[in-house]
PDB file of N, CA, C and O in Angstrom:
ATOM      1  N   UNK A   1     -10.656  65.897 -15.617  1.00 79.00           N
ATOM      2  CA  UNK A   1     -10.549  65.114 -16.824  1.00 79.00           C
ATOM      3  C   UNK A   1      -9.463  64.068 -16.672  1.00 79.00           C
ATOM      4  O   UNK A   1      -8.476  64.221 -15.953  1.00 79.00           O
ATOM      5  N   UNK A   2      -9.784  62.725 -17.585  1.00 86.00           N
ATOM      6  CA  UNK A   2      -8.896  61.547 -17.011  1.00 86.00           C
ATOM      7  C   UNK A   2      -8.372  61.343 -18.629  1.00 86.00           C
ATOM      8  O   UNK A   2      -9.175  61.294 -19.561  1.00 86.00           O
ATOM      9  N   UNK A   3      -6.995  61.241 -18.794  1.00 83.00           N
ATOM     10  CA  UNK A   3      -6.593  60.783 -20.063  1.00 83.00           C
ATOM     11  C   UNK A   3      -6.264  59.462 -20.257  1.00 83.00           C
ATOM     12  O   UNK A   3      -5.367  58.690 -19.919  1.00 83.00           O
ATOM     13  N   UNK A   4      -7.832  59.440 -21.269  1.00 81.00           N
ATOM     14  CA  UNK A   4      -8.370  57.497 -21.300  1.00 81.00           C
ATOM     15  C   UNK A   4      -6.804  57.503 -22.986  1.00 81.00           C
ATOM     16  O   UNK A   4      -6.174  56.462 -22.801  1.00 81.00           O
ATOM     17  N   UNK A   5      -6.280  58.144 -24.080  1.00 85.00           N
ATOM     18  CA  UNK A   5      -5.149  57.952 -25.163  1.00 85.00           C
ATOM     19  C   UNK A   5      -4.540  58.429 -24.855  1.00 85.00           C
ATOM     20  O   UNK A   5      -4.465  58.962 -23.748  1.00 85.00           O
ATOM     21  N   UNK A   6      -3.587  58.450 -26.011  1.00 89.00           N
ATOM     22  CA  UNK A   6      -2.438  59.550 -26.075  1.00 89.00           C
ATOM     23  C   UNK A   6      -1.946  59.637 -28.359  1.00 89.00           C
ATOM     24  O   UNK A   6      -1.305  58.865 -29.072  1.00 89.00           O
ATOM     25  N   UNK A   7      -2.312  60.296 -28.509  1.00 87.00           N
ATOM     26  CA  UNK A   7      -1.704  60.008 -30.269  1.00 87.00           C
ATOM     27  C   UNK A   7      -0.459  60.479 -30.656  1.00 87.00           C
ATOM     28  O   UNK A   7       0.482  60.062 -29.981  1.00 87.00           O
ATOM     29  N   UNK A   8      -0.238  61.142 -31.451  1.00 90.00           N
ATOM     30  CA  UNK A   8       0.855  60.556 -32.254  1.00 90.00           C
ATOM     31  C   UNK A   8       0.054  61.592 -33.652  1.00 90.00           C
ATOM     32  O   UNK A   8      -0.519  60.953 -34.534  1.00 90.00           O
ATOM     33  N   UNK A   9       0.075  63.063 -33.744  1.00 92.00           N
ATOM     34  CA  UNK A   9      -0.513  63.376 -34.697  1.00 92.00           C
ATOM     35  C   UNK A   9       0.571  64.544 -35.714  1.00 92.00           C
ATOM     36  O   UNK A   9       1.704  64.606 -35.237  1.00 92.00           O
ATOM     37  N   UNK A  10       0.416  65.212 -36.678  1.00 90.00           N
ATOM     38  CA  UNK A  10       0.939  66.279 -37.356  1.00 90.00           C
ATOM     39  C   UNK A  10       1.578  67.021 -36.636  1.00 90.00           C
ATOM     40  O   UNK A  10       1.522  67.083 -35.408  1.00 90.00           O
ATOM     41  N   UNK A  11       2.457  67.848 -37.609  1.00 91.00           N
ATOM     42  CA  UNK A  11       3.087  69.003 -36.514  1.00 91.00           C
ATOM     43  C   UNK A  11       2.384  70.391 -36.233  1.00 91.00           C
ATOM     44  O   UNK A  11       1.818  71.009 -37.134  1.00 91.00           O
ATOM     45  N   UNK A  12       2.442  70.776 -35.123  1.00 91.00           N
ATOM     46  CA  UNK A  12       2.179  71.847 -34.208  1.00 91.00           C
ATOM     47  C   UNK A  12       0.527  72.006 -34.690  1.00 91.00           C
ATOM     48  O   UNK A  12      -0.141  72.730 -35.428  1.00 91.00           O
ATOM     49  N   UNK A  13       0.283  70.554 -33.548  1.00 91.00           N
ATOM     50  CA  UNK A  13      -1.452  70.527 -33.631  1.00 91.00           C
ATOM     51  C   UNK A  13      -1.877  72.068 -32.972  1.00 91.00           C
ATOM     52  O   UNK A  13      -1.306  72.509 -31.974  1.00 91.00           O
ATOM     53  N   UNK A  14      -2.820  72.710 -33.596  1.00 90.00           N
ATOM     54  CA  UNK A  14      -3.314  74.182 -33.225  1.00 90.00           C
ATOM     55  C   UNK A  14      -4.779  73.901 -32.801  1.00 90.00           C
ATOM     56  O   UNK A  14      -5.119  74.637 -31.874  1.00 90.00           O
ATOM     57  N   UNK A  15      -5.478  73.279 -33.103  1.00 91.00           N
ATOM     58  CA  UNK A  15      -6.870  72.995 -32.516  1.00 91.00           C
ATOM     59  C   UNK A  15      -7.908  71.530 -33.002  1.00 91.00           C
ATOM     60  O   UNK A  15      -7.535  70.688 -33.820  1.00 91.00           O
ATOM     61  N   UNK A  16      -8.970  71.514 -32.424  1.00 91.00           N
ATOM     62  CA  UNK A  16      -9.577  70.810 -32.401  1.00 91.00           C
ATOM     63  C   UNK A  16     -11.147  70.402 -32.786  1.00 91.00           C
ATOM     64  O   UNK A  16     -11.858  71.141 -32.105  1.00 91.00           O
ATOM     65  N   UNK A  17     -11.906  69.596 -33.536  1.00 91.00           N
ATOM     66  CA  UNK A  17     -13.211  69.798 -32.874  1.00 91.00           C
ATOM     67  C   UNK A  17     -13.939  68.553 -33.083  1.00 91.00           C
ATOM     68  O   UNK A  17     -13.508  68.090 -34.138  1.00 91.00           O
ATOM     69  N   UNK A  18     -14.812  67.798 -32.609  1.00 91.00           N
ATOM     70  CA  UNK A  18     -15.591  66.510 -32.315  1.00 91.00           C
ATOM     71  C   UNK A  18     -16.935  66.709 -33.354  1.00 91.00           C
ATOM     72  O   UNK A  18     -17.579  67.757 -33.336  1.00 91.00           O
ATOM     73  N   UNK A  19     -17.289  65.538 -34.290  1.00 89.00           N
ATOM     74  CA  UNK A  19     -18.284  65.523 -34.988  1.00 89.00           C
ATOM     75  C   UNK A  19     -19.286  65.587 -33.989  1.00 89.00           C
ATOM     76  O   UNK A  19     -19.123  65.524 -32.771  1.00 89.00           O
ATOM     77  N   UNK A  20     -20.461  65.736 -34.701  1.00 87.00           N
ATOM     78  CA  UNK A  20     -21.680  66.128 -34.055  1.00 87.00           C
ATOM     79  C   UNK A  20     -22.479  64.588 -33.246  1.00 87.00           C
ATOM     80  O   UNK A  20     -23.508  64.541 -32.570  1.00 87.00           O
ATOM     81  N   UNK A  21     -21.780  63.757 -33.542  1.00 90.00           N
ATOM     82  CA  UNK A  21     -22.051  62.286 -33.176  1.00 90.00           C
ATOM     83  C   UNK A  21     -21.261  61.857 -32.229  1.00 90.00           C
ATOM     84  O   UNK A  21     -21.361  60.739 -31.722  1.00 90.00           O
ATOM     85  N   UNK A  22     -20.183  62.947 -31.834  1.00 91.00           N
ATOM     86  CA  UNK A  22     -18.958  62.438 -30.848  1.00 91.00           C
ATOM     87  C   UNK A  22     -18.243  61.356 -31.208  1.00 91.00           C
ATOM     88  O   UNK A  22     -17.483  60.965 -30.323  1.00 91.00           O
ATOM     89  N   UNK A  23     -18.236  60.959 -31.856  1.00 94.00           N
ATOM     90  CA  UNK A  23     -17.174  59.513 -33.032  1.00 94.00           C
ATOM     91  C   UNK A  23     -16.184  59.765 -33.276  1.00 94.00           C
ATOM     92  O   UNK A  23     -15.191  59.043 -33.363  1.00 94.00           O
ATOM     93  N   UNK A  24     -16.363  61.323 -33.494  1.00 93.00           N
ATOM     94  CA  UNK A  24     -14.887  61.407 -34.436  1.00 93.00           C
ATOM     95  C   UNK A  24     -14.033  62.686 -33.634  1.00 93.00           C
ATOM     96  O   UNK A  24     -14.652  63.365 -32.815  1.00 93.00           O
ATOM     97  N   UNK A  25     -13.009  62.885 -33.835  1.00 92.00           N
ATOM     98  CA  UNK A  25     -12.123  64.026 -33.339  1.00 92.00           C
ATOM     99  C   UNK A  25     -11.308  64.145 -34.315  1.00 92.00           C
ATOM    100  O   UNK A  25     -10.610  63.250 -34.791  1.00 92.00           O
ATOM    101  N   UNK A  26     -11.381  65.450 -34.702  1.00 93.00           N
ATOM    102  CA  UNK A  26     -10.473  66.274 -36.086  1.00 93.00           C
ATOM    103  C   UNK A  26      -9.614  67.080 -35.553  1.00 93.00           C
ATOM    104  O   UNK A  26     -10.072  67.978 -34.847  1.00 93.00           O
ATOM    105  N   UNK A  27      -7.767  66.962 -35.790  1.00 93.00           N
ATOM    106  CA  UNK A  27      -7.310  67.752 -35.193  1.00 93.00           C
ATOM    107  C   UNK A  27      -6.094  68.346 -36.127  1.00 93.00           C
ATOM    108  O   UNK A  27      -5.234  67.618 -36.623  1.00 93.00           O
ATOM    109  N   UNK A  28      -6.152  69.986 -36.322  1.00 93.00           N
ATOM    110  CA  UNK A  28      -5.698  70.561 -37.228  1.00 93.00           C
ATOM    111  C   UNK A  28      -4.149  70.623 -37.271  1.00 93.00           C
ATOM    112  O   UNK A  28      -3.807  71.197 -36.238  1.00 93.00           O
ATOM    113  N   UNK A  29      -3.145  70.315 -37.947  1.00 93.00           N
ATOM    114  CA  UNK A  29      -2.134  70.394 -37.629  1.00 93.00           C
ATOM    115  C   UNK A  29      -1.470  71.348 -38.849  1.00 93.00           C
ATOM    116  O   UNK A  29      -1.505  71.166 -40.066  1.00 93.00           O
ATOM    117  N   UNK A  30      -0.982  72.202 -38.235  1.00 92.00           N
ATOM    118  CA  UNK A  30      -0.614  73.357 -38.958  1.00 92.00           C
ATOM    119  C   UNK A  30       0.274  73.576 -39.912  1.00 92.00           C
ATOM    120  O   UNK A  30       0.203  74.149 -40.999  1.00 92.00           O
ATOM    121  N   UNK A  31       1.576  72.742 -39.039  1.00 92.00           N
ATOM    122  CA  UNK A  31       3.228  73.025 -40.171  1.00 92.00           C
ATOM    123  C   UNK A  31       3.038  72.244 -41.281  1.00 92.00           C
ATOM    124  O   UNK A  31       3.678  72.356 -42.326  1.00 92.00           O
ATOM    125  N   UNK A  32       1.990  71.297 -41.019  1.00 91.00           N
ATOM    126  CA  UNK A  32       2.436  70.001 -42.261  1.00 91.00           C
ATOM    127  C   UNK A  32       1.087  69.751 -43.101  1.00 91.00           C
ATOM    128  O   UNK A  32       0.912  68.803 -43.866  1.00 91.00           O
ATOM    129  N   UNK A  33       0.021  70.937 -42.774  1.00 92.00           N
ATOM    130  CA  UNK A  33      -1.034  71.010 -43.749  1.00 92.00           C
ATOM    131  C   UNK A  33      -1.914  69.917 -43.743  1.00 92.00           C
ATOM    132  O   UNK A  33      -2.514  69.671 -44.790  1.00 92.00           O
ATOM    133  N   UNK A  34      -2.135  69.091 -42.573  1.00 93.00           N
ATOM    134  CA  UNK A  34      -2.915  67.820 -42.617  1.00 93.00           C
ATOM    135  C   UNK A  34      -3.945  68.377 -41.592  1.00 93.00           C
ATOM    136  O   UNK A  34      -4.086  69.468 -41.041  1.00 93.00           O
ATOM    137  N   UNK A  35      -4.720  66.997 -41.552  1.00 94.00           N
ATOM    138  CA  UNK A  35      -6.119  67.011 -40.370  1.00 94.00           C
ATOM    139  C   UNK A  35      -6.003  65.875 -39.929  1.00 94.00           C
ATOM    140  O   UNK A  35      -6.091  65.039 -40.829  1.00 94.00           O
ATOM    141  N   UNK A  36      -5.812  65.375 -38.743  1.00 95.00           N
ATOM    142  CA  UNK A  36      -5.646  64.179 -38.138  1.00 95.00           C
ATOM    143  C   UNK A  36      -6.723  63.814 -37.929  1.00 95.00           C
ATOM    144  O   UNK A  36      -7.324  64.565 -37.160  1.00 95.00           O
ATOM    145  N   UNK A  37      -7.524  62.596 -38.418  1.00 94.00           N
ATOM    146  CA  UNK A  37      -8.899  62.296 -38.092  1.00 94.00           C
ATOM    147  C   UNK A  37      -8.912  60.890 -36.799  1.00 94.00           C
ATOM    148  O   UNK A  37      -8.584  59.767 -37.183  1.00 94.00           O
ATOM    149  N   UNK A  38      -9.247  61.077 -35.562  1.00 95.00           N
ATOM    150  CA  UNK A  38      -9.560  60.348 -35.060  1.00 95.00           C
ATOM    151  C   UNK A  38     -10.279  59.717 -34.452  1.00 95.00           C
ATOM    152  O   UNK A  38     -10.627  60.364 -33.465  1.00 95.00           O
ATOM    153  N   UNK A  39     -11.103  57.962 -34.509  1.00 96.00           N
ATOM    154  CA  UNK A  39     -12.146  57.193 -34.490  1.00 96.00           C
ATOM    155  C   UNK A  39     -11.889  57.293 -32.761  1.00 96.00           C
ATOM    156  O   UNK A  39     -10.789  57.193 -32.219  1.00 96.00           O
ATOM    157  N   UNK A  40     -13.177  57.513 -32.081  1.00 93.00           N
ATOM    158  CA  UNK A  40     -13.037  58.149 -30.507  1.00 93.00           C
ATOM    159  C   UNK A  40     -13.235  56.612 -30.096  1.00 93.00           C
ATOM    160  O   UNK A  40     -12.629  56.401 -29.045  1.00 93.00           O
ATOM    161  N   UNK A  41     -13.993  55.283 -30.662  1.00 94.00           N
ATOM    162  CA  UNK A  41     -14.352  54.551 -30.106  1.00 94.00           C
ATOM    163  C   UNK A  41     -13.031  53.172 -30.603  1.00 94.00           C
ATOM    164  O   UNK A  41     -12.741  52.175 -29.942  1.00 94.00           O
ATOM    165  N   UNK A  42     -12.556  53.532 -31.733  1.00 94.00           N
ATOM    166  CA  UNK A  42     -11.818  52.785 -31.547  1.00 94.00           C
ATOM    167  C   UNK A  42     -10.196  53.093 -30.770  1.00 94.00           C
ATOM    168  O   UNK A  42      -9.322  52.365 -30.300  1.00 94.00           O
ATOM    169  N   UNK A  43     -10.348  54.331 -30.916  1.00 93.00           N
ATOM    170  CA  UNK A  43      -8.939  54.792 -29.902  1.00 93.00           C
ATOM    171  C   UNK A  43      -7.320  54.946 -31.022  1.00 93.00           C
ATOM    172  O   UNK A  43      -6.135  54.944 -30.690  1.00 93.00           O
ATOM    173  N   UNK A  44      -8.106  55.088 -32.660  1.00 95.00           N
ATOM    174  CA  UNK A  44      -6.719  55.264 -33.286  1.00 95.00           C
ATOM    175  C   UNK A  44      -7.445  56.233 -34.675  1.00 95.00           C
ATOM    176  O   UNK A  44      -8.604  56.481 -35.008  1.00 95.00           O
ATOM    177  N   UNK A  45      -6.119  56.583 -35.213  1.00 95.00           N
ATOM    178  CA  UNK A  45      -6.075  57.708 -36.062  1.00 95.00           C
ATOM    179  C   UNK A  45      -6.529  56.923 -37.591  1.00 95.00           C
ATOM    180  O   UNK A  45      -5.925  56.091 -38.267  1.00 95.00           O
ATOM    181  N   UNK A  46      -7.679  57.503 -37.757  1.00 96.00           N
ATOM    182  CA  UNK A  46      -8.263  56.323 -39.349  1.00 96.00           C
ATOM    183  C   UNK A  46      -7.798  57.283 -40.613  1.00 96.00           C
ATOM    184  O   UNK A  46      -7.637  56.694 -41.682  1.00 96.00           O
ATOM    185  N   UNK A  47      -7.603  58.488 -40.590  1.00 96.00           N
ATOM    186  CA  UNK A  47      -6.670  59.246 -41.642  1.00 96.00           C
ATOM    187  C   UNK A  47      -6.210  60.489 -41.159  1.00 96.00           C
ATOM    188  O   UNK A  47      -6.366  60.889 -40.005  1.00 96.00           O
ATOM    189  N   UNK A  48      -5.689  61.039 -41.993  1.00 95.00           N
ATOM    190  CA  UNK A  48      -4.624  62.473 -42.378  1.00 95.00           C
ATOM    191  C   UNK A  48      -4.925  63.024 -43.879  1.00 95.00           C
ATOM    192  O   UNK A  48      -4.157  63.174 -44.830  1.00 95.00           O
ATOM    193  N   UNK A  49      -5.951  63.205 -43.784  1.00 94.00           N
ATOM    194  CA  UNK A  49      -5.864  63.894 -45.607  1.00 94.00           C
ATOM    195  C   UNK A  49      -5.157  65.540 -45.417  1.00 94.00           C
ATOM    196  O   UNK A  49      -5.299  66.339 -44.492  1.00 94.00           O
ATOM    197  N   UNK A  50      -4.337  65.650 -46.730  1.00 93.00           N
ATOM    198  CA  UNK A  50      -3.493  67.037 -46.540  1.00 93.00           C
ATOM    199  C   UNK A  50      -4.622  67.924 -47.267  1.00 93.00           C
ATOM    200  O   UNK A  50      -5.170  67.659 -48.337  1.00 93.00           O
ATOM    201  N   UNK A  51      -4.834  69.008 -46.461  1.00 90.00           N
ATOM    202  CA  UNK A  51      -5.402  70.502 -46.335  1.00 90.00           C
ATOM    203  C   UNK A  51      -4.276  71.713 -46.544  1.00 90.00           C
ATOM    204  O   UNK A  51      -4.548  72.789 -46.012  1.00 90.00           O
ATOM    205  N   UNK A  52      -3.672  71.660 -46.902  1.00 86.00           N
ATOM    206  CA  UNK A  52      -2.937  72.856 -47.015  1.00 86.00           C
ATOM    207  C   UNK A  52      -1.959  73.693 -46.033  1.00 86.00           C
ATOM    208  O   UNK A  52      -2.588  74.184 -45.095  1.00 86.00           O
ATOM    209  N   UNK A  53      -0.975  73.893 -46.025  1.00 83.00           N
ATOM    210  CA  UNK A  53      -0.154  74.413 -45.158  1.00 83.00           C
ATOM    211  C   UNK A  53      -0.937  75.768 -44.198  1.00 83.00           C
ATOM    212  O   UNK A  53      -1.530  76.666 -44.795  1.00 83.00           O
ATOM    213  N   UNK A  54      -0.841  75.750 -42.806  1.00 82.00           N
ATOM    214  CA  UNK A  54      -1.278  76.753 -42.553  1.00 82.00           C
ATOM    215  C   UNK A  54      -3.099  76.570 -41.880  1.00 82.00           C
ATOM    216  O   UNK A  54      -3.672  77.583 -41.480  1.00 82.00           O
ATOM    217  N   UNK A  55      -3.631  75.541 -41.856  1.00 80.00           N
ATOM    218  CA  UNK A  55      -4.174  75.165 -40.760  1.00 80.00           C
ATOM    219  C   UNK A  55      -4.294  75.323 -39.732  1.00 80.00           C
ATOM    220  O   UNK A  55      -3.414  74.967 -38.949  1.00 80.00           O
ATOM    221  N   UNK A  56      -5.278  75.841 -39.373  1.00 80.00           N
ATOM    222  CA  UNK A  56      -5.467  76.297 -37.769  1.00 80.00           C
ATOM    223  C   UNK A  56      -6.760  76.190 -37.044  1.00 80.00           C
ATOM    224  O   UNK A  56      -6.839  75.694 -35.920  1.00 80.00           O
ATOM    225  N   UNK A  57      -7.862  76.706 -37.765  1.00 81.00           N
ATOM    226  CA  UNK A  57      -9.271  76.631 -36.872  1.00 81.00           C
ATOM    227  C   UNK A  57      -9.907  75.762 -37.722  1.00 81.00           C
ATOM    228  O   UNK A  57      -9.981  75.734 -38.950  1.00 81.00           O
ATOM    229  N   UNK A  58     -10.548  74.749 -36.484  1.00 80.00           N
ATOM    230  CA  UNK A  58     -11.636  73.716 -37.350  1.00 80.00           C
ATOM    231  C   UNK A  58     -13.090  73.766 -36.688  1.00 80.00           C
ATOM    232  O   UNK A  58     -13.379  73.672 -35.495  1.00 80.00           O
ATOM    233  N   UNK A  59     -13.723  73.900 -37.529  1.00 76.00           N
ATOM    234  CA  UNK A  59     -15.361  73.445 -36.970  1.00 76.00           C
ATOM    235  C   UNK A  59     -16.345  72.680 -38.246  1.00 76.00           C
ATOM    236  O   UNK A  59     -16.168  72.489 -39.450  1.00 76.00           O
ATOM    237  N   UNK A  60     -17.285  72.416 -37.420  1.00 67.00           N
ATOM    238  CA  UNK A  60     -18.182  71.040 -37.670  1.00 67.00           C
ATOM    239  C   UNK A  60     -19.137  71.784 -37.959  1.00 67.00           C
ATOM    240  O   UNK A  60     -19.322  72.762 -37.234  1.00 67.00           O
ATOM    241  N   UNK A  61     -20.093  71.529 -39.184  1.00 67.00           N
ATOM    242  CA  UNK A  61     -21.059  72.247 -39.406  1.00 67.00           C
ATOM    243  C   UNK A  61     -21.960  70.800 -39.579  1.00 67.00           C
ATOM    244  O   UNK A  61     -21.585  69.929 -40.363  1.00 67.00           O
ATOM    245  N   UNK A  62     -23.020  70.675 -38.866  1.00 65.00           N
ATOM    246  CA  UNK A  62     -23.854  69.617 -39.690  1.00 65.00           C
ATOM    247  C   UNK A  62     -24.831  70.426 -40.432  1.00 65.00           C
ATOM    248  O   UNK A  62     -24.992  71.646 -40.448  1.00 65.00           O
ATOM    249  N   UNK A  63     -25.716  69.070 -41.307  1.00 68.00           N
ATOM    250  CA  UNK A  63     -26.385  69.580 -42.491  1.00 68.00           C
ATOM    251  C   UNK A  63     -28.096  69.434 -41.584  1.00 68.00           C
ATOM    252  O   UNK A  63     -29.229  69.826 -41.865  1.00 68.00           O
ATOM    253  N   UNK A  64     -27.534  68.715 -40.498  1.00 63.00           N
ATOM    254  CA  UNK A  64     -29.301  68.929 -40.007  1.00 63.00           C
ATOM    255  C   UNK A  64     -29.408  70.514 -39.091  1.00 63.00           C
ATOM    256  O   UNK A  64     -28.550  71.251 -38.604  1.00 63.00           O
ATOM    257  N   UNK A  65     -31.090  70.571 -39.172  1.00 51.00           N
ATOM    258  CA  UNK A  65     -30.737  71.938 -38.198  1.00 51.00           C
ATOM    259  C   UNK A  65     -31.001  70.973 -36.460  1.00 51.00           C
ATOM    260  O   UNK A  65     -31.357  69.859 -36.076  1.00 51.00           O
ATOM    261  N   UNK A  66     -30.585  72.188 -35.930  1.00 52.00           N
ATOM    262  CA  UNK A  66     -30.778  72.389 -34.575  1.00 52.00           C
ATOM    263  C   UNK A  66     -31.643  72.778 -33.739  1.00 52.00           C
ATOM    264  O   UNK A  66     -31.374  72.801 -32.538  1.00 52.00           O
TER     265      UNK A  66
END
C-alpha cells in the first residue's frame, strides 16, 4: 500500500469504514465524539458532525440489497 494523504482528524481515531461507492471514508474518533467524513476524490475532510462521546465501531449499511 502507497500513502497517496495524510489528514488531520479527531482524537484517538478508533476505526474506519468506506461508503459503498468508495467516495467517502468515515472515520470514528472517539475522545471528542465526532465522525470525520472524508471526500476520497477530492483528498479533504467535507465534515465532522458530533456523535457522541465514546465512538468506536462504524459500518455502512446500504439501502440496496446485494
Amino acid at each position: 500500500l502507497n500513502e497517496i494523504a495524510c489528514f488531520s482528524v479527531g482524537h484517538k481515531p478508533m476505526d474506519g469504514c468506506f461508503s459503498p461507492d468508495n467516495k467517502r471514508l468515515l472515520i470514528a474518533n472517539e475522545k471528542d465524539g465526532t465522525v470525520s467524513i472524508i471526500d476520497i476524490d477530492e483528498r479533504r475532510i467535507i465534515a465532522t458532525p458530533s456523535v457522541g462521546v465514546g465512538c468506536e465501531v462504524l459500518s455502512y449499511f446500504s439501502e440496496q440489497a446485494a
